[in-house]
Amino acid sequence: MIDRMRAWQRDWHGRSKIERVELQSIAMWHAMPWIFFLSWLSVPLGLSLRPQLAAQLLGWSLIALAAAQCVHANRTLRRSIDHYLRRAPLPRRDLAVAAALMGGTLGLAVGLQAVDGVRNGMLGFTTLYMMMPFAQALAFSVPIRGFLARVALVDAVAVAAFAAGGVRGGELAAVGGLIAFAGVLALVSTRCGAWTLSVMWEGDRAREVEARLAVAEERLRFGRDLHDVMGRNLAVIALKSELAVQLARRGRPEAVDQMVEVQRIAHESQREVREVVRGYREVDLAVELAGAQGVLEAAGIVCRVTGSAATLPASVQSALGWVVREAATNVLRHGDAGRCDITLAVDEGRATLVVENDGAPEVAPEGRGSGLAGLRERLAAVDGVLDFASGEDLFRLTVEIPLPPSDGPVPGERRDRDRDRNQDHDRDRDRDRDRNQDRDRNQDRNRNQDRGVAA
């Protein structure tokens, strides 16, 4: 039993806020027909039945059929809610069965009235109840106008049936009023909660779409930058290559010069592409903090940013910027947060970033998720440490990065500088090789011209 309770607790904490709200609403809707069954029908009717055989037979049959109404309402509740939330088609068969059960209770109630089987006018509670299970299912399934029209039709049929059973005057008007009241009560108690659920799910889907659009926009930006860099260079390479082909077919020595120019532009394009990729990977922490705050607040999440990144080295800012970007994405996509606090602190030679929100996401286990694993790889370049904790309605992501001493760079920054220095050395070597090749070709061309003049 204890293990089962712990499993239920883990399942509850593993759900998002909107899933918890939906579960609580469904539990309430399951309980509502039984509450009305006990308070409006079974207890009052069972205590007020007359001892005659006909009254007892009709009364307990009515109680049993009313209990069947509750069972059917519970069995079909999920399908009705899924239809309202646009997850499933209209449950027409369920509505037909609910209407038939309601008709049966109405017939038994009219029979009880005809034989005068209930003392003290307690049959009015029966008429108040018999509409509730059917009205609950109907409220999830049809628009409000259609619901009111069907309730009015049922009310008219019930009043006519009770009139045929001998009810007259004010008592008959009371029957009609009780049935109408039960229908309106069922509509208010079900439709308002279902509408709230639909709005919450629409907001959740909007957040997911917003996150996808942000990723798509970033991809378009990178593609646009790459096109701007490579478009002109590739066009020039194509033109010069075509010119070199034409010159080579005519035996003109200028074809070599054109191919040398093509080679130079190709090397220049490689350098520019590396710069674009390097600029795409380097992230400005201040920009990322402001962007995360703007995106989260646009999604209806109260975001508070504390701290300044002005004194941090570029390598530390870049690593923390990626953390902020990934954390904001997780809050939008995996959690159901109402607030998010981002705190940046610098003390004792260490930069600490804490991202805390009240919508605990479902964090992927180690080795299966790519978000946290990718962040750890980036933080490893600057000797950073990442940790997270998930509790009840709370998720906290903590990152600590040691700051470089005043007399030298951190290991990650030193590696970046070494890589850039090696790339500069490779470019210088390529230029020297190209220059030597040009000189050798010019010398060969001059020797060939001298030989032609001597001949």
Short mmCIF file of C-alpha atoms in Angstrom, two decimals:
data_model
loop_
_atom_site.label_atom_id
_atom_site.label_comp_id
_atom_site.label_asym_id
_atom_site.label_seq_id
_atom_site.Cartn_x
_atom_site.Cartn_y
_atom_site.Cartn_z
CA MET A 1 0.00 0.00 0.00
CA ILE A 2 2.83 2.40 0.86
CA ASP A 3 4.57 1.67 -2.45
CA ARG A 4 1.34 2.31 -4.31
CA MET A 5 0.86 5.62 -2.53
CA ARG A 6 4.41 6.62 -3.38
CA ALA A 7 3.80 5.67 -7.01
CA TRP A 8 0.69 7.86 -7.04
CA GLN A 9 2.68 10.71 -5.51
CA ARG A 10 5.43 10.39 -8.14
CA ASP A 11 2.82 10.28 -10.89
CA TRP A 12 1.17 13.40 -9.48
CA HIS A 13 4.44 15.35 -9.24
CA GLY A 14 5.41 14.19 -12.72
CA ARG A 15 2.38 15.90 -14.26
CA SER A 16 2.32 19.48 -15.46
CA LYS A 17 0.01 22.02 -13.86
CA ILE A 18 -2.54 21.81 -16.64
CA GLU A 19 -2.59 18.01 -16.40
CA ARG A 20 -3.20 18.31 -12.65
CA VAL A 21 -6.04 20.74 -13.22
CA GLU A 22 -7.60 18.39 -15.76
CA LEU A 23 -7.25 15.42 -13.39
CA GLN A 24 -8.86 17.34 -10.53
CA SER A 25 -11.71 18.48 -12.77
CA ILE A 26 -12.36 14.95 -13.99
CA ALA A 27 -12.41 13.67 -10.39
CA MET A 28 -14.96 16.36 -9.50
CA TRP A 29 -17.13 15.52 -12.51
CA HIS A 30 -16.97 11.83 -11.59
CA ALA A 31 -18.12 12.54 -8.06
CA MET A 32 -20.84 15.07 -8.91
CA PRO A 33 -23.56 12.59 -10.14
CA TRP A 34 -23.04 10.39 -7.07
CA ILE A 35 -23.31 13.37 -4.72
CA PHE A 36 -26.61 14.35 -6.29
CA PHE A 37 -27.71 10.70 -6.32
CA LEU A 38 -27.21 10.38 -2.56
CA SER A 39 -28.53 13.80 -1.54
CA TRP A 40 -31.40 14.22 -3.99
CA LEU A 41 -32.69 10.75 -4.77
CA SER A 42 -31.61 7.60 -2.94
CA VAL A 43 -31.73 8.82 0.66
CA PRO A 44 -34.83 11.09 0.43
CA LEU A 45 -36.72 8.65 -1.76
CA GLY A 46 -35.75 5.55 0.22
CA LEU A 47 -36.90 7.11 3.48
CA SER A 48 -40.19 8.44 2.10
CA LEU A 49 -41.51 5.41 0.17
CA ARG A 50 -44.87 4.07 1.30
CA PRO A 51 -44.97 0.44 2.44
CA GLN A 52 -47.25 -0.72 -0.39
CA LEU A 53 -45.75 -3.26 -2.79
CA ALA A 54 -46.18 -1.11 -5.91
CA ALA A 55 -44.53 1.87 -4.25
CA GLN A 56 -41.63 -0.24 -2.99
CA LEU A 57 -41.14 -1.93 -6.36
CA LEU A 58 -41.24 1.30 -8.35
CA GLY A 59 -39.16 3.22 -5.81
CA TRP A 60 -36.26 0.77 -5.54
CA SER A 61 -36.30 0.23 -9.31
CA LEU A 62 -35.99 3.99 -9.68
CA ILE A 63 -33.06 4.07 -7.25
CA ALA A 64 -31.31 1.23 -9.13
CA LEU A 65 -31.84 2.91 -12.51
CA ALA A 66 -30.56 6.22 -11.12
CA ALA A 67 -27.42 4.45 -9.90
CA ALA A 68 -27.02 3.05 -13.43
CA GLN A 69 -27.18 6.65 -14.68
CA CYS A 70 -24.22 7.53 -12.45
CA VAL A 71 -22.24 4.49 -13.62
CA HIS A 72 -22.85 5.34 -17.27
CA ALA A 73 -21.94 9.00 -16.70
CA ASN A 74 -18.61 7.96 -15.15
CA ARG A 75 -17.83 5.45 -17.91
CA THR A 76 -18.43 7.97 -20.70
CA LEU A 77 -17.04 11.10 -19.03
CA ARG A 78 -13.58 10.88 -20.59
CA ARG A 79 -15.00 10.52 -24.11
CA SER A 80 -17.25 13.53 -23.58
CA ILE A 81 -14.38 15.70 -22.32
CA ASP A 82 -12.13 14.59 -25.18
CA HIS A 83 -14.84 15.62 -27.62
CA TYR A 84 -15.12 19.06 -26.03
CA LEU A 85 -11.31 19.46 -26.14
CA ARG A 86 -11.35 18.39 -29.82
CA ARG A 87 -9.54 15.14 -29.23
CA ALA A 88 -12.33 12.74 -30.24
CA PRO A 89 -15.57 12.69 -32.27
CA LEU A 90 -19.03 13.25 -30.81
CA PRO A 91 -20.06 10.27 -28.60
CA ARG A 92 -23.56 9.90 -30.07
CA ARG A 93 -24.11 6.40 -28.70
CA ASP A 94 -23.23 7.51 -25.17
CA LEU A 95 -25.73 10.37 -25.40
CA ALA A 96 -28.43 8.01 -26.66
CA VAL A 97 -27.88 5.61 -23.74
CA ALA A 98 -27.90 8.51 -21.24
CA ALA A 99 -31.16 9.80 -22.73
CA ALA A 100 -32.73 6.32 -22.52
CA LEU A 101 -31.73 5.96 -18.85
CA MET A 102 -33.16 9.41 -18.11
CA GLY A 103 -36.37 8.42 -19.85
CA GLY A 104 -36.55 5.30 -17.68
CA THR A 105 -36.18 7.26 -14.44
CA LEU A 106 -38.81 9.73 -15.66
CA GLY A 107 -41.25 6.89 -16.36
CA LEU A 108 -40.68 5.33 -12.93
CA ALA A 109 -41.09 8.73 -11.24
CA VAL A 110 -44.41 9.28 -13.05
CA GLY A 111 -45.49 5.79 -11.97
CA LEU A 112 -44.66 6.57 -8.35
CA GLN A 113 -46.69 9.75 -8.63
CA ALA A 114 -49.62 7.85 -10.15
CA VAL A 115 -49.76 5.34 -7.28
CA ASP A 116 -49.01 8.03 -4.66
CA GLY A 117 -46.04 5.99 -3.47
CA VAL A 118 -44.04 8.83 -1.87
CA ARG A 119 -44.90 10.67 1.33
CA ASN A 120 -44.45 14.39 2.06
CA GLY A 121 -43.97 15.44 -1.56
CA MET A 122 -40.39 14.10 -1.68
CA LEU A 123 -40.78 13.11 -5.33
CA GLY A 124 -39.63 16.60 -6.31
CA PHE A 125 -36.05 15.66 -5.42
CA THR A 126 -36.30 12.81 -7.90
CA THR A 127 -37.26 15.16 -10.71
CA LEU A 128 -34.37 17.42 -9.69
CA TYR A 129 -31.87 14.57 -9.99
CA MET A 130 -32.96 12.64 -13.05
CA MET A 131 -31.81 15.40 -15.42
CA MET A 132 -28.27 15.76 -14.00
CA PRO A 133 -26.32 12.80 -15.51
CA PHE A 134 -27.76 13.34 -18.98
CA ALA A 135 -27.28 17.12 -18.80
CA GLN A 136 -23.66 16.67 -17.76
CA ALA A 137 -22.87 14.56 -20.82
CA LEU A 138 -24.90 16.87 -23.04
CA ALA A 139 -23.07 19.99 -21.82
CA PHE A 140 -19.73 18.56 -23.01
CA SER A 141 -21.10 17.47 -26.37
CA VAL A 142 -23.19 20.27 -27.91
CA PRO A 143 -23.09 24.09 -28.09
CA ILE A 144 -24.89 26.09 -25.43
CA ARG A 145 -27.85 26.93 -27.69
CA GLY A 146 -28.32 23.29 -28.59
CA PHE A 147 -28.03 22.35 -24.92
CA LEU A 148 -30.72 24.82 -23.85
CA ALA A 149 -33.03 23.70 -26.65
CA ARG A 150 -32.71 20.03 -25.65
CA VAL A 151 -33.22 20.84 -21.96
CA ALA A 152 -36.36 22.78 -22.83
CA LEU A 153 -37.63 19.80 -24.85
CA VAL A 154 -36.96 17.37 -21.99
CA ASP A 155 -38.63 19.76 -19.57
CA ALA A 156 -41.74 19.96 -21.74
CA VAL A 157 -41.94 16.16 -22.09
CA ALA A 158 -41.49 15.70 -18.32
CA VAL A 159 -44.19 18.26 -17.47
CA ALA A 160 -46.57 16.56 -19.90
CA ALA A 161 -45.81 13.15 -18.40
CA PHE A 162 -46.37 14.33 -14.82
CA ALA A 163 -49.57 16.07 -15.91
CA ALA A 164 -50.73 12.72 -17.29
CA GLY A 165 -49.81 11.17 -13.94
CA GLY A 166 -52.15 13.47 -12.07
CA VAL A 167 -49.96 16.41 -11.07
CA ARG A 168 -51.72 19.73 -11.32
CA GLY A 169 -51.33 23.45 -10.59
CA GLY A 170 -48.39 24.78 -8.65
CA GLU A 171 -46.91 21.33 -8.12
CA LEU A 172 -46.69 20.81 -11.88
CA ALA A 173 -45.05 24.22 -12.34
CA ALA A 174 -42.58 23.29 -9.59
CA VAL A 175 -41.67 20.11 -11.47
CA GLY A 176 -40.93 22.11 -14.61
CA GLY A 177 -38.87 24.65 -12.65
CA LEU A 178 -36.84 21.95 -10.89
CA ILE A 179 -35.96 20.22 -14.17
CA ALA A 180 -34.92 23.53 -15.75
CA PHE A 181 -32.86 24.40 -12.66
CA ALA A 182 -31.11 21.01 -12.80
CA GLY A 183 -30.21 21.55 -16.46
CA VAL A 184 -28.78 25.03 -15.85
CA LEU A 185 -26.84 23.76 -12.81
CA ALA A 186 -25.32 20.94 -14.85
CA LEU A 187 -24.37 23.40 -17.58
CA VAL A 188 -22.65 25.81 -15.19
CA SER A 189 -20.84 23.12 -13.20
CA THR A 190 -19.44 21.37 -16.26
CA ARG A 191 -19.11 23.84 -19.11
CA CYS A 192 -17.21 26.51 -17.15
CA GLY A 193 -14.53 24.06 -16.03
CA ALA A 194 -14.26 22.53 -19.50
CA TRP A 195 -13.87 25.98 -21.06
CA THR A 196 -11.06 26.79 -18.61
CA LEU A 197 -9.32 23.55 -19.55
CA SER A 198 -9.60 24.31 -23.28
CA VAL A 199 -8.09 27.77 -22.77
CA MET A 200 -5.20 26.33 -20.77
CA TRP A 201 -4.47 23.68 -23.42
CA GLU A 202 -4.60 26.32 -26.16
CA GLY A 203 -2.07 28.39 -24.22
CA ASP A 204 0.16 25.35 -23.83
CA ARG A 205 0.04 24.64 -27.56
CA ALA A 206 0.76 28.31 -28.26
CA ARG A 207 3.89 28.13 -26.11
CA GLU A 208 5.12 25.09 -27.99
CA VAL A 209 4.48 26.76 -31.34
CA GLU A 210 6.28 29.88 -30.14
CA ALA A 211 9.32 27.83 -29.16
CA ARG A 212 9.34 26.13 -32.57
CA LEU A 213 9.04 29.48 -34.34
CA ALA A 214 11.98 30.83 -32.34
CA VAL A 215 14.12 27.88 -33.49
CA ALA A 216 12.95 28.32 -37.09
CA GLU A 217 13.70 32.05 -36.96
CA GLU A 218 17.23 31.35 -35.73
CA ARG A 219 17.75 28.86 -38.55
CA LEU A 220 16.56 31.43 -41.08
CA ARG A 221 18.92 34.02 -39.62
CA PHE A 222 21.87 31.68 -39.92
CA GLY A 223 20.88 30.71 -43.46
CA ARG A 224 20.54 34.37 -44.42
CA ASP A 225 23.97 35.23 -43.02
CA LEU A 226 25.54 32.28 -44.78
CA HIS A 227 23.85 33.24 -48.05
CA ASP A 228 25.08 36.83 -47.77
CA VAL A 229 28.64 35.62 -47.24
CA MET A 230 28.75 32.84 -49.82
CA GLY A 231 26.42 34.16 -52.53
CA ARG A 232 28.72 36.80 -53.99
CA ASN A 233 31.87 34.68 -53.66
CA LEU A 234 30.30 31.67 -55.37
CA ALA A 235 29.02 33.87 -58.19
CA VAL A 236 32.53 35.30 -58.72
CA ILE A 237 34.06 31.80 -58.62
CA ALA A 238 31.57 30.60 -61.24
CA LEU A 239 32.30 33.55 -63.56
CA LYS A 240 36.08 33.29 -63.24
CA SER A 241 36.00 29.52 -63.70
CA GLU A 242 33.98 29.96 -66.91
CA LEU A 243 36.43 32.63 -68.09
CA ALA A 244 39.37 30.34 -67.32
CA VAL A 245 37.77 27.55 -69.33
CA GLN A 246 37.31 29.82 -72.34
CA LEU A 247 40.89 31.11 -72.09
CA ALA A 248 42.27 27.59 -71.71
CA ARG A 249 40.42 26.43 -74.84
CA ARG A 250 42.06 29.28 -76.77
CA GLY A 251 45.47 28.45 -75.37
CA ARG A 252 45.76 31.78 -73.56
CA PRO A 253 48.14 31.87 -70.53
CA GLU A 254 45.77 34.23 -68.67
CA ALA A 255 43.67 31.16 -67.77
CA VAL A 256 46.24 30.35 -65.09
CA ASP A 257 45.80 33.79 -63.52
CA GLN A 258 42.04 33.34 -63.43
CA MET A 259 42.34 29.97 -61.67
CA VAL A 260 44.73 31.47 -59.16
CA GLU A 261 42.11 34.11 -58.45
CA VAL A 262 39.48 31.37 -58.09
CA GLN A 263 41.71 29.61 -55.59
CA ARG A 264 42.19 32.82 -53.61
CA ILE A 265 38.45 33.50 -53.47
CA ALA A 266 37.79 29.91 -52.35
CA HIS A 267 40.25 30.29 -49.46
CA GLU A 268 38.68 33.60 -48.56
CA SER A 269 35.23 31.99 -48.58
CA GLN A 270 36.41 29.30 -46.22
CA ARG A 271 37.70 31.94 -43.83
CA GLU A 272 34.44 33.91 -43.97
CA VAL A 273 32.35 30.78 -43.35
CA ARG A 274 34.45 29.99 -40.29
CA GLU A 275 33.87 33.50 -39.03
CA VAL A 276 30.10 33.19 -39.55
CA VAL A 277 30.00 29.88 -37.68
CA ARG A 278 32.19 31.26 -34.90
CA GLY A 279 29.95 34.31 -34.55
CA TYR A 280 26.89 32.07 -34.48
CA ARG A 281 28.37 29.95 -31.70
CA GLU A 282 29.52 32.87 -29.60
CA VAL A 283 26.65 34.14 -27.48
CA ASP A 284 26.38 37.48 -25.72
CA LEU A 285 25.06 36.87 -22.20
CA ALA A 286 23.41 40.29 -21.78
CA VAL A 287 21.53 39.82 -25.06
CA GLU A 288 20.45 36.31 -24.07
CA LEU A 289 19.21 37.49 -20.66
CA ALA A 290 17.15 40.26 -22.22
CA GLY A 291 15.85 37.92 -24.93
CA ALA A 292 14.88 35.21 -22.43
CA GLN A 293 13.03 37.75 -20.29
CA GLY A 294 11.16 39.11 -23.30
CA VAL A 295 10.17 35.69 -24.64
CA LEU A 296 9.02 34.38 -21.25
CA GLU A 297 7.00 37.49 -20.45
CA ALA A 298 5.42 37.33 -23.91
CA ALA A 299 4.33 33.78 -23.04
CA GLY A 300 2.64 35.01 -19.85
CA ILE A 301 5.45 33.99 -17.46
CA VAL A 302 6.65 36.55 -14.94
CA CYS A 303 10.44 36.68 -15.42
CA ARG A 304 12.87 38.51 -13.13
CA VAL A 305 16.55 38.89 -14.05
CA THR A 306 19.09 39.81 -11.37
CA GLY A 307 22.81 40.51 -11.91
CA SER A 308 25.07 41.96 -14.58
CA ALA A 309 27.33 40.25 -17.12
CA ALA A 310 29.47 43.29 -17.91
CA THR A 311 32.58 42.12 -15.99
CA LEU A 312 32.62 38.52 -17.23
CA PRO A 313 35.11 37.29 -19.88
CA ALA A 314 33.80 36.52 -23.34
CA SER A 315 34.22 32.76 -22.98
CA VAL A 316 32.25 32.69 -19.71
CA GLN A 317 29.51 34.90 -21.18
CA SER A 318 29.23 32.63 -24.19
CA ALA A 319 28.87 29.48 -22.05
CA LEU A 320 26.33 31.08 -19.70
CA GLY A 321 24.44 32.52 -22.65
CA TRP A 322 23.84 29.03 -24.00
CA VAL A 323 22.62 27.97 -20.55
CA VAL A 324 20.13 30.84 -20.46
CA ARG A 325 18.91 30.01 -23.98
CA GLU A 326 18.42 26.31 -23.21
CA ALA A 327 16.80 27.01 -19.82
CA ALA A 328 14.31 29.46 -21.34
CA THR A 329 13.44 26.92 -24.04
CA ASN A 330 12.84 24.23 -21.41
CA VAL A 331 10.57 26.54 -19.41
CA LEU A 332 8.50 27.21 -22.53
CA ARG A 333 8.31 23.70 -23.85
CA HIS A 334 8.54 21.25 -20.95
CA GLY A 335 7.17 23.10 -17.92
CA ASP A 336 4.03 24.94 -17.00
CA ALA A 337 5.56 27.87 -15.14
CA GLY A 338 3.96 31.04 -13.91
CA ARG A 339 7.21 32.69 -12.87
CA CYS A 340 10.92 32.32 -13.66
CA ASP A 341 13.83 33.91 -11.74
CA ILE A 342 17.27 34.21 -13.37
CA THR A 343 20.05 35.20 -10.98
CA LEU A 344 23.66 35.90 -12.00
CA ALA A 345 26.24 36.36 -9.21
CA VAL A 346 30.01 36.86 -9.33
CA ASP A 347 32.00 36.30 -6.14
CA GLU A 348 35.22 34.63 -4.98
CA GLY A 349 36.51 34.04 -8.48
CA ARG A 350 33.40 32.17 -9.58
CA ALA A 351 30.35 33.06 -11.69
CA THR A 352 27.09 31.43 -10.63
CA LEU A 353 23.91 31.35 -12.72
CA VAL A 354 20.66 30.08 -11.16
CA VAL A 355 17.48 29.63 -13.23
CA GLU A 356 14.46 28.77 -11.08
CA ASN A 357 10.83 28.33 -12.13
CA ASP A 358 7.68 27.01 -10.52
CA GLY A 359 6.79 24.63 -13.35
CA ALA A 360 8.93 21.54 -12.86
CA PRO A 361 9.65 20.00 -16.30
CA GLU A 362 10.05 16.34 -17.02
CA VAL A 363 13.82 16.15 -17.29
CA ALA A 364 15.10 13.47 -19.64
CA PRO A 365 17.27 10.80 -17.95
CA GLU A 366 20.99 10.98 -18.37
CA GLY A 367 22.13 9.68 -21.72
CA ARG A 368 18.76 10.11 -23.41
CA GLY A 369 18.24 13.87 -23.43
CA SER A 370 20.44 16.16 -25.51
CA GLY A 371 19.79 19.55 -23.90
CA LEU A 372 21.62 19.13 -20.60
CA ALA A 373 24.27 16.91 -22.17
CA GLY A 374 25.04 19.60 -24.76
CA LEU A 375 25.27 22.24 -22.04
CA ARG A 376 27.71 20.11 -20.05
CA GLU A 377 29.90 19.76 -23.14
CA ARG A 378 29.99 23.53 -23.61
CA LEU A 379 30.65 24.16 -19.93
CA ALA A 380 33.49 21.63 -19.90
CA ALA A 381 35.46 23.99 -22.17
CA VAL A 382 35.53 26.58 -19.34
CA ASP A 383 35.68 24.06 -16.45
CA GLY A 384 32.03 24.79 -15.56
CA VAL A 385 29.71 22.59 -13.50
CA LEU A 386 25.98 22.12 -14.11
CA ASP A 387 23.47 20.82 -11.58
CA PHE A 388 19.68 20.73 -11.37
CA ALA A 389 17.09 19.90 -8.75
CA SER A 390 13.40 19.17 -9.28
CA GLY A 391 10.95 19.29 -6.38
CA GLU A 392 7.27 19.86 -5.92
CA ASP A 393 6.29 22.63 -8.36
CA LEU A 394 9.93 23.81 -8.50
CA PHE A 395 12.82 23.32 -10.91
CA ARG A 396 16.23 24.88 -10.29
CA LEU A 397 19.17 24.86 -12.71
CA THR A 398 22.54 25.94 -11.26
CA VAL A 399 25.76 26.57 -13.20
CA GLU A 400 29.13 27.52 -11.70
CA ILE A 401 32.12 28.61 -13.78
CA PRO A 402 35.53 29.59 -12.34
CA LEU A 403 36.69 33.00 -13.48
CA PRO A 404 40.16 33.43 -15.02
CA PRO A 405 42.90 34.86 -12.81
CA SER A 406 44.03 38.41 -13.47
CA ASP A 407 47.29 37.28 -15.07
CA GLY A 408 45.98 34.79 -17.59
CA PRO A 409 42.98 33.35 -19.40
CA VAL A 410 40.88 30.40 -18.33
CA PRO A 411 41.65 27.05 -20.02
CA GLY A 412 38.72 27.32 -22.39
CA GLU A 413 39.67 30.83 -23.48
CA ARG A 414 43.30 29.77 -23.90
CA ARG A 415 42.23 26.91 -26.13
CA ASP A 416 40.14 29.30 -28.23
CA ARG A 417 43.11 31.62 -28.65
CA ASP A 418 45.38 28.73 -29.59
CA ARG A 419 42.88 27.56 -32.16
CA ASP A 420 42.56 31.04 -33.65
CA ARG A 421 46.35 31.38 -33.71
CA ASN A 422 46.67 28.05 -35.54
CA GLN A 423 44.02 29.12 -38.04
CA ASP A 424 45.86 32.39 -38.68
CA HIS A 425 49.09 30.45 -39.13
CA ASP A 426 47.39 28.13 -41.66
CA ARG A 427 46.05 31.12 -43.60
CA ASP A 428 49.51 32.72 -43.68
CA ARG A 429 51.01 29.47 -44.88
CA ASP A 430 48.39 29.16 -47.63
CA ARG A 431 49.06 32.74 -48.77
CA ASP A 432 52.82 32.08 -48.85
CA ARG A 433 52.27 28.92 -50.86
CA ASP A 434 50.00 30.75 -53.30
CA ARG A 435 52.54 33.55 -53.62
CA ASN A 436 55.35 31.06 -54.35
CA GLN A 437 53.22 29.29 -56.91
CA ASP A 438 52.45 32.61 -58.62
CA ARG A 439 56.13 33.47 -58.71
CA ASP A 440 57.05 30.06 -60.16
CA ARG A 441 54.37 30.37 -62.84
CA ASN A 442 55.54 33.87 -63.78
CA GLN A 443 59.10 32.61 -64.05
CA ASP A 444 58.01 29.69 -66.26
CA ARG A 445 55.99 32.07 -68.44
CA ASN A 446 58.96 34.42 -68.80
CA ARG A 447 61.28 31.54 -69.75
CA ASN A 448 58.81 30.33 -72.35
CA GLN A 449 58.57 33.83 -73.81
CA ASP A 450 62.38 34.13 -73.90
CA ARG A 451 62.64 30.81 -75.72
CA GLY A 452 60.05 31.96 -78.24
CA VAL A 453 62.01 35.18 -78.92
CA ALA A 454 65.28 33.26 -79.30
CA ALA A 455 63.69 30.85 -81.73
#
